[in-house]
Short mmCIF file of C-alpha atoms in Angstrom, two decimals:
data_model
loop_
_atom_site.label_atom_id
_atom_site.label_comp_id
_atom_site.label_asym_id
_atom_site.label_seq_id
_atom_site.Cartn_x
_atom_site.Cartn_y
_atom_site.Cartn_z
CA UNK A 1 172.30 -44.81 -61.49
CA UNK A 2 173.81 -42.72 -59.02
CA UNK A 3 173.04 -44.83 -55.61
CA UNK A 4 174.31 -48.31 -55.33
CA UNK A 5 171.31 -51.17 -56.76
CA UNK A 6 169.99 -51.58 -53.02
CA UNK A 7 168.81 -48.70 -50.98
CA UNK A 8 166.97 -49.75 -47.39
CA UNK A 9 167.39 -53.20 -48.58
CA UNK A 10 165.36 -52.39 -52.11
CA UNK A 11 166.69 -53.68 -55.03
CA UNK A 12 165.75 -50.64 -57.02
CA UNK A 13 166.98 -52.42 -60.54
CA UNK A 14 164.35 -55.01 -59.52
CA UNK A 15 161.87 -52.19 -58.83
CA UNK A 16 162.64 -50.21 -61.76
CA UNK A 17 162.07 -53.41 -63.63
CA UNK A 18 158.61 -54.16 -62.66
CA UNK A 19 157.36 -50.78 -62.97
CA UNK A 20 158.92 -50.88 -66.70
CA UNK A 21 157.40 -54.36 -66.88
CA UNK A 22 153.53 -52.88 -65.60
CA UNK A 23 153.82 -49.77 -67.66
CA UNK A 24 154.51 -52.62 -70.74
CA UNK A 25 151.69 -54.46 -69.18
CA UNK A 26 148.96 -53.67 -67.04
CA UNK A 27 147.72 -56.92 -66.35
CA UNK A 28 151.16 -58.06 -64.54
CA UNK A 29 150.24 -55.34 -61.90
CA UNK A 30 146.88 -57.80 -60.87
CA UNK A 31 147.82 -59.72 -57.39
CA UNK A 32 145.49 -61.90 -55.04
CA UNK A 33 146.19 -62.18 -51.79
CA UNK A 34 144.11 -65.33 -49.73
CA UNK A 35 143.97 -66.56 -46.46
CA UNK A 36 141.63 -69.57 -44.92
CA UNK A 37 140.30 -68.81 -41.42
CA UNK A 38 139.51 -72.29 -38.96
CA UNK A 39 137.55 -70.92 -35.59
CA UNK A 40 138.90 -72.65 -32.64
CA UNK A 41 136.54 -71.71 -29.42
CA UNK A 42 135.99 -68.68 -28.07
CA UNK A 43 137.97 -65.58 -29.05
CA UNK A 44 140.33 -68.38 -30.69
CA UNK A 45 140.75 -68.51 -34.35
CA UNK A 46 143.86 -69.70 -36.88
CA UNK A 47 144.86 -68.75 -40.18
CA UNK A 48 146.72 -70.27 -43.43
CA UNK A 49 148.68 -67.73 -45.92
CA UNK A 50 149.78 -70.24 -48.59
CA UNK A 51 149.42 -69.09 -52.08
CA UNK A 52 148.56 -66.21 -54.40
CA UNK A 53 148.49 -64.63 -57.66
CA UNK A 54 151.18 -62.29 -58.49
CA UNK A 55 152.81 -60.78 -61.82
CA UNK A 56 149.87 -62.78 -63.98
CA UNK A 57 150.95 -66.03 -61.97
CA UNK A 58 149.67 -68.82 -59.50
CA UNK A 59 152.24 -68.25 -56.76
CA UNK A 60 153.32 -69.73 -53.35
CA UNK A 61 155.14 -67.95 -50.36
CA UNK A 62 158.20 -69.58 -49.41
CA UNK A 63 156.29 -71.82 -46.79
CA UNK A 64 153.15 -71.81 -45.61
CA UNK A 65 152.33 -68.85 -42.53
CA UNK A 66 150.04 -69.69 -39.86
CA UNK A 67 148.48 -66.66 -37.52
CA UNK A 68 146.83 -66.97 -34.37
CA UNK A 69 143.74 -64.57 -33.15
CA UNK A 70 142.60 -64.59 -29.54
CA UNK A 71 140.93 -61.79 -27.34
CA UNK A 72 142.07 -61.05 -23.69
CA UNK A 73 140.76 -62.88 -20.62
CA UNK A 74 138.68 -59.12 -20.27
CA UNK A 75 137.12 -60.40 -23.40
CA UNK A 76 136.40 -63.59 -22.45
CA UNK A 77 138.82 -65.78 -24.23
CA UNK A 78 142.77 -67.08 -23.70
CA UNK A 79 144.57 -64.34 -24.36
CA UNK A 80 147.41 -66.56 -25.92
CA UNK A 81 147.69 -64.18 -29.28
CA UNK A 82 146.90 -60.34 -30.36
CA UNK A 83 143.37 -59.80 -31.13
CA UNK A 84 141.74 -58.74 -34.67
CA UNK A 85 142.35 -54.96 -33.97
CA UNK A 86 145.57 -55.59 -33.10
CA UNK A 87 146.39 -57.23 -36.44
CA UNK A 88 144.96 -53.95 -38.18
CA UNK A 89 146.78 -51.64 -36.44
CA UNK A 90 150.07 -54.28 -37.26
CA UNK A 91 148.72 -54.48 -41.09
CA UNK A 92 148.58 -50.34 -41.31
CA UNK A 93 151.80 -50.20 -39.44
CA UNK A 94 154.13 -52.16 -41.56
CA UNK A 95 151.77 -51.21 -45.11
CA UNK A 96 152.68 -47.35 -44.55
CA UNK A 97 156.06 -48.48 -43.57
CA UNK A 98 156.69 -50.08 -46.44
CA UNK A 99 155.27 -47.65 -48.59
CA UNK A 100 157.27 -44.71 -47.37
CA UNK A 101 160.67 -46.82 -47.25
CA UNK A 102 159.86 -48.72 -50.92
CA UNK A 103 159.57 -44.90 -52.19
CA UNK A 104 162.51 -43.38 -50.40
CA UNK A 105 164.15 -45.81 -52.14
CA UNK A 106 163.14 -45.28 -55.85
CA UNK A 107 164.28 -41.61 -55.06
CA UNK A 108 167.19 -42.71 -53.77
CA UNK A 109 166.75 -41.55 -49.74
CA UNK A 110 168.73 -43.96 -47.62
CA UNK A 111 166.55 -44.24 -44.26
CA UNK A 112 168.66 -45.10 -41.21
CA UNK A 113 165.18 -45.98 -39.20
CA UNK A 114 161.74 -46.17 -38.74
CA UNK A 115 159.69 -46.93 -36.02
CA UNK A 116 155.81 -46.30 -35.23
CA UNK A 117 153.53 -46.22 -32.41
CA UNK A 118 149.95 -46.86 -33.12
CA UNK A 119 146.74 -46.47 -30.76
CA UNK A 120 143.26 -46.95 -31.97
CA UNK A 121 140.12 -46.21 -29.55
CA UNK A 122 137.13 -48.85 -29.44
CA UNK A 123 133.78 -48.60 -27.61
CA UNK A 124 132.72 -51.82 -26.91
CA UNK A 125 129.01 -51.05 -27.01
CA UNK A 126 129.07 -51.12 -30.54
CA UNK A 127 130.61 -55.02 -30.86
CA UNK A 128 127.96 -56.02 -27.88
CA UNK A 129 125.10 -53.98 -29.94
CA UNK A 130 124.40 -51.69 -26.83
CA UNK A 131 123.90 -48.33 -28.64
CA UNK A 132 123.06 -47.45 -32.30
CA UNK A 133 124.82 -44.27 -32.02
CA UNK A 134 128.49 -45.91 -31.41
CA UNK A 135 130.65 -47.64 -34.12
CA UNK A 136 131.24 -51.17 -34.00
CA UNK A 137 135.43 -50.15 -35.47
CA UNK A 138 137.31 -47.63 -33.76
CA UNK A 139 136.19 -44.23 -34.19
CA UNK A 140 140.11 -43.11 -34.56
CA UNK A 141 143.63 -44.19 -35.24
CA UNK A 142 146.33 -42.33 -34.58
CA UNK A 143 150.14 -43.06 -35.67
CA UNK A 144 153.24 -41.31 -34.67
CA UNK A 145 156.44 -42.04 -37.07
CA UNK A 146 159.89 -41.04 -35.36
CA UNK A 147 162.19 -41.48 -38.76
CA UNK A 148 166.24 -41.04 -39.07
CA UNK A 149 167.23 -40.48 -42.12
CA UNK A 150 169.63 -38.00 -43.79
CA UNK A 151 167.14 -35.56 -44.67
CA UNK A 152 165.00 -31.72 -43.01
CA UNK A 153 162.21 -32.55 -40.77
CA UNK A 154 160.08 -31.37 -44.33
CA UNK A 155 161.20 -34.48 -46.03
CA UNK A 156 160.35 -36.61 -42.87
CA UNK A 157 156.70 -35.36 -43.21
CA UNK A 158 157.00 -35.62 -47.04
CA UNK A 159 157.78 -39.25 -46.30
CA UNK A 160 154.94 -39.67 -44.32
CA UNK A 161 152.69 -38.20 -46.60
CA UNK A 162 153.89 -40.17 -49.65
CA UNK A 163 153.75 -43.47 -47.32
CA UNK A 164 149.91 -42.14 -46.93
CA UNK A 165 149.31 -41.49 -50.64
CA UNK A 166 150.50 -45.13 -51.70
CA UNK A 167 150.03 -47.53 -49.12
CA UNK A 168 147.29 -50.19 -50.23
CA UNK A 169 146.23 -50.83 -46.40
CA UNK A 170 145.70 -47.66 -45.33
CA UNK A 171 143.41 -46.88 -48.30
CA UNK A 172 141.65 -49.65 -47.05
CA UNK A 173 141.61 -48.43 -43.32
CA UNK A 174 140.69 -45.02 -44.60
CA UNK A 175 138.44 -45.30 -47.33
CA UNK A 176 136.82 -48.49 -46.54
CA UNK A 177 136.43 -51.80 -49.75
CA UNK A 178 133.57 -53.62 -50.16
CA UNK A 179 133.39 -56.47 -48.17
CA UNK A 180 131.12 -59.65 -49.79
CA UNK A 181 130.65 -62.35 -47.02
CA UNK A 182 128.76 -65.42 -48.47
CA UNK A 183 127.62 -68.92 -47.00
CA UNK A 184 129.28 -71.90 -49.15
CA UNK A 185 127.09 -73.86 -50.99
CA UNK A 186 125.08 -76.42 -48.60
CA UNK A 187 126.71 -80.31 -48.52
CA UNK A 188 127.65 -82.41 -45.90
CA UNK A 189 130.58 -80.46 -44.19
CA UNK A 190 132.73 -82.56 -41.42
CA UNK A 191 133.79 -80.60 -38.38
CA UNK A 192 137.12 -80.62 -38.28
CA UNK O 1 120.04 -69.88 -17.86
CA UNK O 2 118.59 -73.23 -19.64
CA UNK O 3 122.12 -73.73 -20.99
CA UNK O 4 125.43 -74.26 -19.94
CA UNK O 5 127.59 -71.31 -18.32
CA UNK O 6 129.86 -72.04 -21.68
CA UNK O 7 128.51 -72.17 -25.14
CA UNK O 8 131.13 -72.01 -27.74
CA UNK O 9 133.86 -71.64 -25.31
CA UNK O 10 132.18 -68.47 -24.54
CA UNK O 11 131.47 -68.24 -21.09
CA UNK O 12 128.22 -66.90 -20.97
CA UNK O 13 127.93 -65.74 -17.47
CA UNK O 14 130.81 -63.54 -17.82
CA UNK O 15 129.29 -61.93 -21.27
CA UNK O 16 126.11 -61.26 -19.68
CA UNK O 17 128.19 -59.95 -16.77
CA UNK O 18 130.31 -57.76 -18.79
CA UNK O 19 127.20 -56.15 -20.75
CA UNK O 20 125.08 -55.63 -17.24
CA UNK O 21 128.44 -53.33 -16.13
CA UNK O 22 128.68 -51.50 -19.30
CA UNK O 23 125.11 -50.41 -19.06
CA UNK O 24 125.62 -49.24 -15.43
CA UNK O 25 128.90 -47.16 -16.67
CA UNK O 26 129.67 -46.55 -20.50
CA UNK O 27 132.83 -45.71 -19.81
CA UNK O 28 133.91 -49.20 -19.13
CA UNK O 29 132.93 -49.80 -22.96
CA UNK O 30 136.23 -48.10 -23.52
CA UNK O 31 139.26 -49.69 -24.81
CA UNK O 32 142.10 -48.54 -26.53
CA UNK O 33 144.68 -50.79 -28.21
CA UNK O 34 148.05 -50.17 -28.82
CA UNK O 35 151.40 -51.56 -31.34
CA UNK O 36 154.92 -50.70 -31.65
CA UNK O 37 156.36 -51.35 -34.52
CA UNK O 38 159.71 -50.73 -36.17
CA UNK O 39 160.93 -51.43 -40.07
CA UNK O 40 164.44 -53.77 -39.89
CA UNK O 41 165.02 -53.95 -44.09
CA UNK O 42 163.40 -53.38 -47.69
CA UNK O 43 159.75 -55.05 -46.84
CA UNK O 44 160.33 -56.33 -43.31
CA UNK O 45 159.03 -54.94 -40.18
CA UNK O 46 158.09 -55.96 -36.61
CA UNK O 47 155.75 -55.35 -34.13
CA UNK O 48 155.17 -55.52 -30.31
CA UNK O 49 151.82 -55.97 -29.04
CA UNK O 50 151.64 -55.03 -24.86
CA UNK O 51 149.53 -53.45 -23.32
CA UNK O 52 146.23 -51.88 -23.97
CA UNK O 53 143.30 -49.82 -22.07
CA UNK O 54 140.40 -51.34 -21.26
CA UNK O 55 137.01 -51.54 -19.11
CA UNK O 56 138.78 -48.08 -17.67
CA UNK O 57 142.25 -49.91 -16.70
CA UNK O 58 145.54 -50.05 -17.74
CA UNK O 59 146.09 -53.78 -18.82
CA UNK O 60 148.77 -55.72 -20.15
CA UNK O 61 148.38 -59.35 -22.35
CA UNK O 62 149.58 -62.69 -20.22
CA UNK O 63 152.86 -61.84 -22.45
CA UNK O 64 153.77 -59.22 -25.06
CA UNK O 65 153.13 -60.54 -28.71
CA UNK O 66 155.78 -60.12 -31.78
CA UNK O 67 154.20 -60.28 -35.36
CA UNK O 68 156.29 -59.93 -38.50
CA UNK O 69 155.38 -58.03 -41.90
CA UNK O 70 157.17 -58.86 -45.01
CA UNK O 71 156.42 -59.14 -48.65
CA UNK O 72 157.43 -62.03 -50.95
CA UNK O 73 160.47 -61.82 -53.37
CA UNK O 74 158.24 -60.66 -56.39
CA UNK O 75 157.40 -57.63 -54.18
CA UNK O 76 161.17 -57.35 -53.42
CA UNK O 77 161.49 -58.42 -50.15
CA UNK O 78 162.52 -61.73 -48.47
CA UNK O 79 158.74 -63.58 -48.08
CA UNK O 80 159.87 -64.60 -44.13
CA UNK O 81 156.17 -63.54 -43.33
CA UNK O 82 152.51 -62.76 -44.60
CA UNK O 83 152.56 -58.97 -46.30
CA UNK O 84 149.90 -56.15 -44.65
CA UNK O 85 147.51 -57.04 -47.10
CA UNK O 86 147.13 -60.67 -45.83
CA UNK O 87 147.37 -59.66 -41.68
CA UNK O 88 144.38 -57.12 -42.70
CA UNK O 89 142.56 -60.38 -44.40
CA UNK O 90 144.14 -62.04 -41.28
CA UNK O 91 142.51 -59.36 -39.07
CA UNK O 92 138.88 -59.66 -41.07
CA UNK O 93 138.74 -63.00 -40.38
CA UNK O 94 139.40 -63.34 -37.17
CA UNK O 95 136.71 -60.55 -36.24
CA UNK O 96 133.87 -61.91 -38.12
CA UNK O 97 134.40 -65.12 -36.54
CA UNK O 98 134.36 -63.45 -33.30
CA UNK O 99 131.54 -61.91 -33.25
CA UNK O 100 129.40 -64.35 -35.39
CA UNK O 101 130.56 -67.21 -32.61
CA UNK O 102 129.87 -64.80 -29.54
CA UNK O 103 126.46 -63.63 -30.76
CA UNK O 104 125.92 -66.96 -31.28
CA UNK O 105 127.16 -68.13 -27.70
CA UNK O 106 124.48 -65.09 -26.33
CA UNK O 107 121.30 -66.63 -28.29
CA UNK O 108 122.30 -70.22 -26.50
CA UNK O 109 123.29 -71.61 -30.53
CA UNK O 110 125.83 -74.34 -30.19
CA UNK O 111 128.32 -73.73 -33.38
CA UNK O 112 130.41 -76.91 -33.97
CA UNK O 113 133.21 -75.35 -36.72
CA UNK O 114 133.01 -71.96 -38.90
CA UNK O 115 135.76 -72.12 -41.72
CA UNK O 116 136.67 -68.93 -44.13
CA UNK O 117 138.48 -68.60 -46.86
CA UNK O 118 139.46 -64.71 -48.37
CA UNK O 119 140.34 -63.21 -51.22
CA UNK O 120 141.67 -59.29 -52.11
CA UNK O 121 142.32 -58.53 -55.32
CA UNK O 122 145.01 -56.05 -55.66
CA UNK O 123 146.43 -54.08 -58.83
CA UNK O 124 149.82 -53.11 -57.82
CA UNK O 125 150.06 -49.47 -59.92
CA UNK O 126 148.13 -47.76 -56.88
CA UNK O 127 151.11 -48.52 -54.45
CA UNK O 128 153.55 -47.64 -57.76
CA UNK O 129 151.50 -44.53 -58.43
CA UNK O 130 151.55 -44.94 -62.06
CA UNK O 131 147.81 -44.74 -62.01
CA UNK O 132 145.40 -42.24 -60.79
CA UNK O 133 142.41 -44.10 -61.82
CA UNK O 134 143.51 -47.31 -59.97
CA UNK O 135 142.65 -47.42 -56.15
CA UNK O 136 145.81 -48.11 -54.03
CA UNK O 137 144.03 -50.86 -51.92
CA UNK O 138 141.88 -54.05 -53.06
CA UNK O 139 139.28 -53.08 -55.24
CA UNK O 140 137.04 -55.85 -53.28
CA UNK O 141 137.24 -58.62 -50.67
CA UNK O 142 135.32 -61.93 -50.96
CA UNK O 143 134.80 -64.21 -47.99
CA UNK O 144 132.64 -67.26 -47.78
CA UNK O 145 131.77 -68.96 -44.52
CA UNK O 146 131.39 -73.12 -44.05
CA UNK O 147 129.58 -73.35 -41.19
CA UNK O 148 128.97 -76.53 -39.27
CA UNK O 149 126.04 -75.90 -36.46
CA UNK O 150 122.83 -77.64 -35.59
CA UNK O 151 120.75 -75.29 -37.35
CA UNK O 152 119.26 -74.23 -40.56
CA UNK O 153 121.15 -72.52 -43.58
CA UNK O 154 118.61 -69.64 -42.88
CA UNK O 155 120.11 -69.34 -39.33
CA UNK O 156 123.75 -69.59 -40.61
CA UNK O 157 122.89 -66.61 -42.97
CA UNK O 158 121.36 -64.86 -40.26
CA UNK O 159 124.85 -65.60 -38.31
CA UNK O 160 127.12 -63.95 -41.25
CA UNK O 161 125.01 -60.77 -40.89
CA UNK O 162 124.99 -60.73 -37.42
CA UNK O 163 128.60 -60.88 -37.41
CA UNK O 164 129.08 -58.06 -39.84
CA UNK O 165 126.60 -55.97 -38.44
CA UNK O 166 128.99 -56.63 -35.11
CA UNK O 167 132.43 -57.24 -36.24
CA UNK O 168 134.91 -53.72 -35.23
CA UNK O 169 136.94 -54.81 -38.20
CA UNK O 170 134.33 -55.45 -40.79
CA UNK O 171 133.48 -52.03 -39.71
CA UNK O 172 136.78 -50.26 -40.15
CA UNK O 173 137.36 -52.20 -43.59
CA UNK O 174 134.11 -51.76 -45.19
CA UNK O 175 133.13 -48.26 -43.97
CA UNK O 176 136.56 -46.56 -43.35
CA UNK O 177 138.18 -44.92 -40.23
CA UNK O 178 140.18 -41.58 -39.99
CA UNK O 179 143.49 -42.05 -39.43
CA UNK O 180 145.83 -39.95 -38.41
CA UNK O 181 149.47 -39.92 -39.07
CA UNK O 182 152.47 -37.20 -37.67
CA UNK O 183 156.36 -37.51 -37.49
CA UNK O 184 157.12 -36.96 -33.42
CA UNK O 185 158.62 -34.36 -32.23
CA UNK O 186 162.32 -33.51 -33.33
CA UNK O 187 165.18 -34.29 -31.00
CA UNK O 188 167.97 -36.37 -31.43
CA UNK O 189 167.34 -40.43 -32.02
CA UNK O 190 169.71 -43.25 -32.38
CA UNK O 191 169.66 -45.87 -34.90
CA UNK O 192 168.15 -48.92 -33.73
#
């Protein structure tokens, strides 16, 4: 190799490694990601990201993360955390930012910085069930990337577009995944 | 009302308030929300959540919120924080709860804990691109409610679709929004 192992903090031996390691086997490629959810009141809800299944293995982050939800006072709850479109826009953001620096990297592109800006337009009447003819989500995102790197302005949007091709969250965003949501089987549940 | 002004920690008086004023003027339907965010190293980012548009202000949150994306050492980063995949599980959550527990505030049903667990499966050669018949994104999302409320499991079913026939997230994730995504304009920018 030409570039030094890590480029924009990417071990690229380690990255050359599992993709070698995938294209040996298919079935190390298979992750699950979890969370559990606990409702609060209100607009207030909490999450646990504890453990998941990577590389054909039960895994474990390096401690457990806990996330807070809340809506604004406008929305009738505390306002003490970001809301649940919020936390989209935050999941697209860093997904496509990962994406396009993760593949800079394999082709050797040392990025100096990247930083987004992200807007997303909601109409209410759709979460309230006001009107039929408005979404419930927000009809459109829009991100603007402002990148320096040693590169033309063509590789920037090259970048951008790669980030686009590969990132697993905005496939989701774009292109939508079906979505199963299921009551547990009936016992005795204590409120916690 | 025959109940309380707050069911649910909902106030109920305010929703009903909030949905008269949207049918006398649509436009205060309209929100817009907003993130900053801006990539440090290899799978670590940050954003900075502010201020946002809505019922046809500017508004600001009670304080600006920081979340952090990162991805766990088997994905080559340093695991300090939940990976895009788990905020958009994060993000799911948090929105179906919302709206299942504010619906349920409106129809006067008193919900004493909702609890949801989530899983995405994932198969990493869609981010690697050495597929083209493997999606980038999860291939499906599970969630199953536990539901503590003094009413029937029919009702609780009814309450899951309610909140996906509600939920702005559920929306986006299940049925796709366009998103668009350009480099800003060229001038000179500084390293962060």
């Amino acid at each position: 190799m030409t570039k030094s192992t890590f480029v924009n903090g990417v071990d690229r031996q380690k990255l050359f490694g599992t993709i070698e390691a995938i294209k040996a086997n298919a079935s190390t490629a298979n992750f699950q990601f979890r969370l559990f959810n606990q409702w609060v009141s209100g607009g207030e809800n909490r999450s646990r990201v504890d453990d998941y299944r990577g590389a054909d293995e039960e895994m474990r982050h390096s401690r457990p993360f806990f996330l807070i939800n809340d809506q604004p006072n406008v929305l009738m709850s505390g306002d003490i955390a970001p809301n649940p479109v919020e936390y989209l826009l935050h999941a697209l953001a860093g997904c496509l930012t990962t994406a396009l620096v993760y593949h800079a990297a394999a082709q050797g592109i040392e990025v100096g910085s990247v930083t987004t800006r992200f807007e997303g337009d909601l109409d209410l009447r759709g979460f309230l069930g006001l009107s039929h003819e408005v979404r419930r989500g927000c009809k459109a995102i829009r991100a603007v990337f402002t990148i320096v790197a040693e590169c033309s302005e063509a590789k920037k949007r090259e970048l951008i577009e790669i980030a686009q091709k590969h990132s697993p969250v905005f496939d989701m965003v774009t292109n939508g995944v079906p979505v199963t949501c299921t009551l547990a089987q009936s016992r005795m549940q204590t409120a916690a």
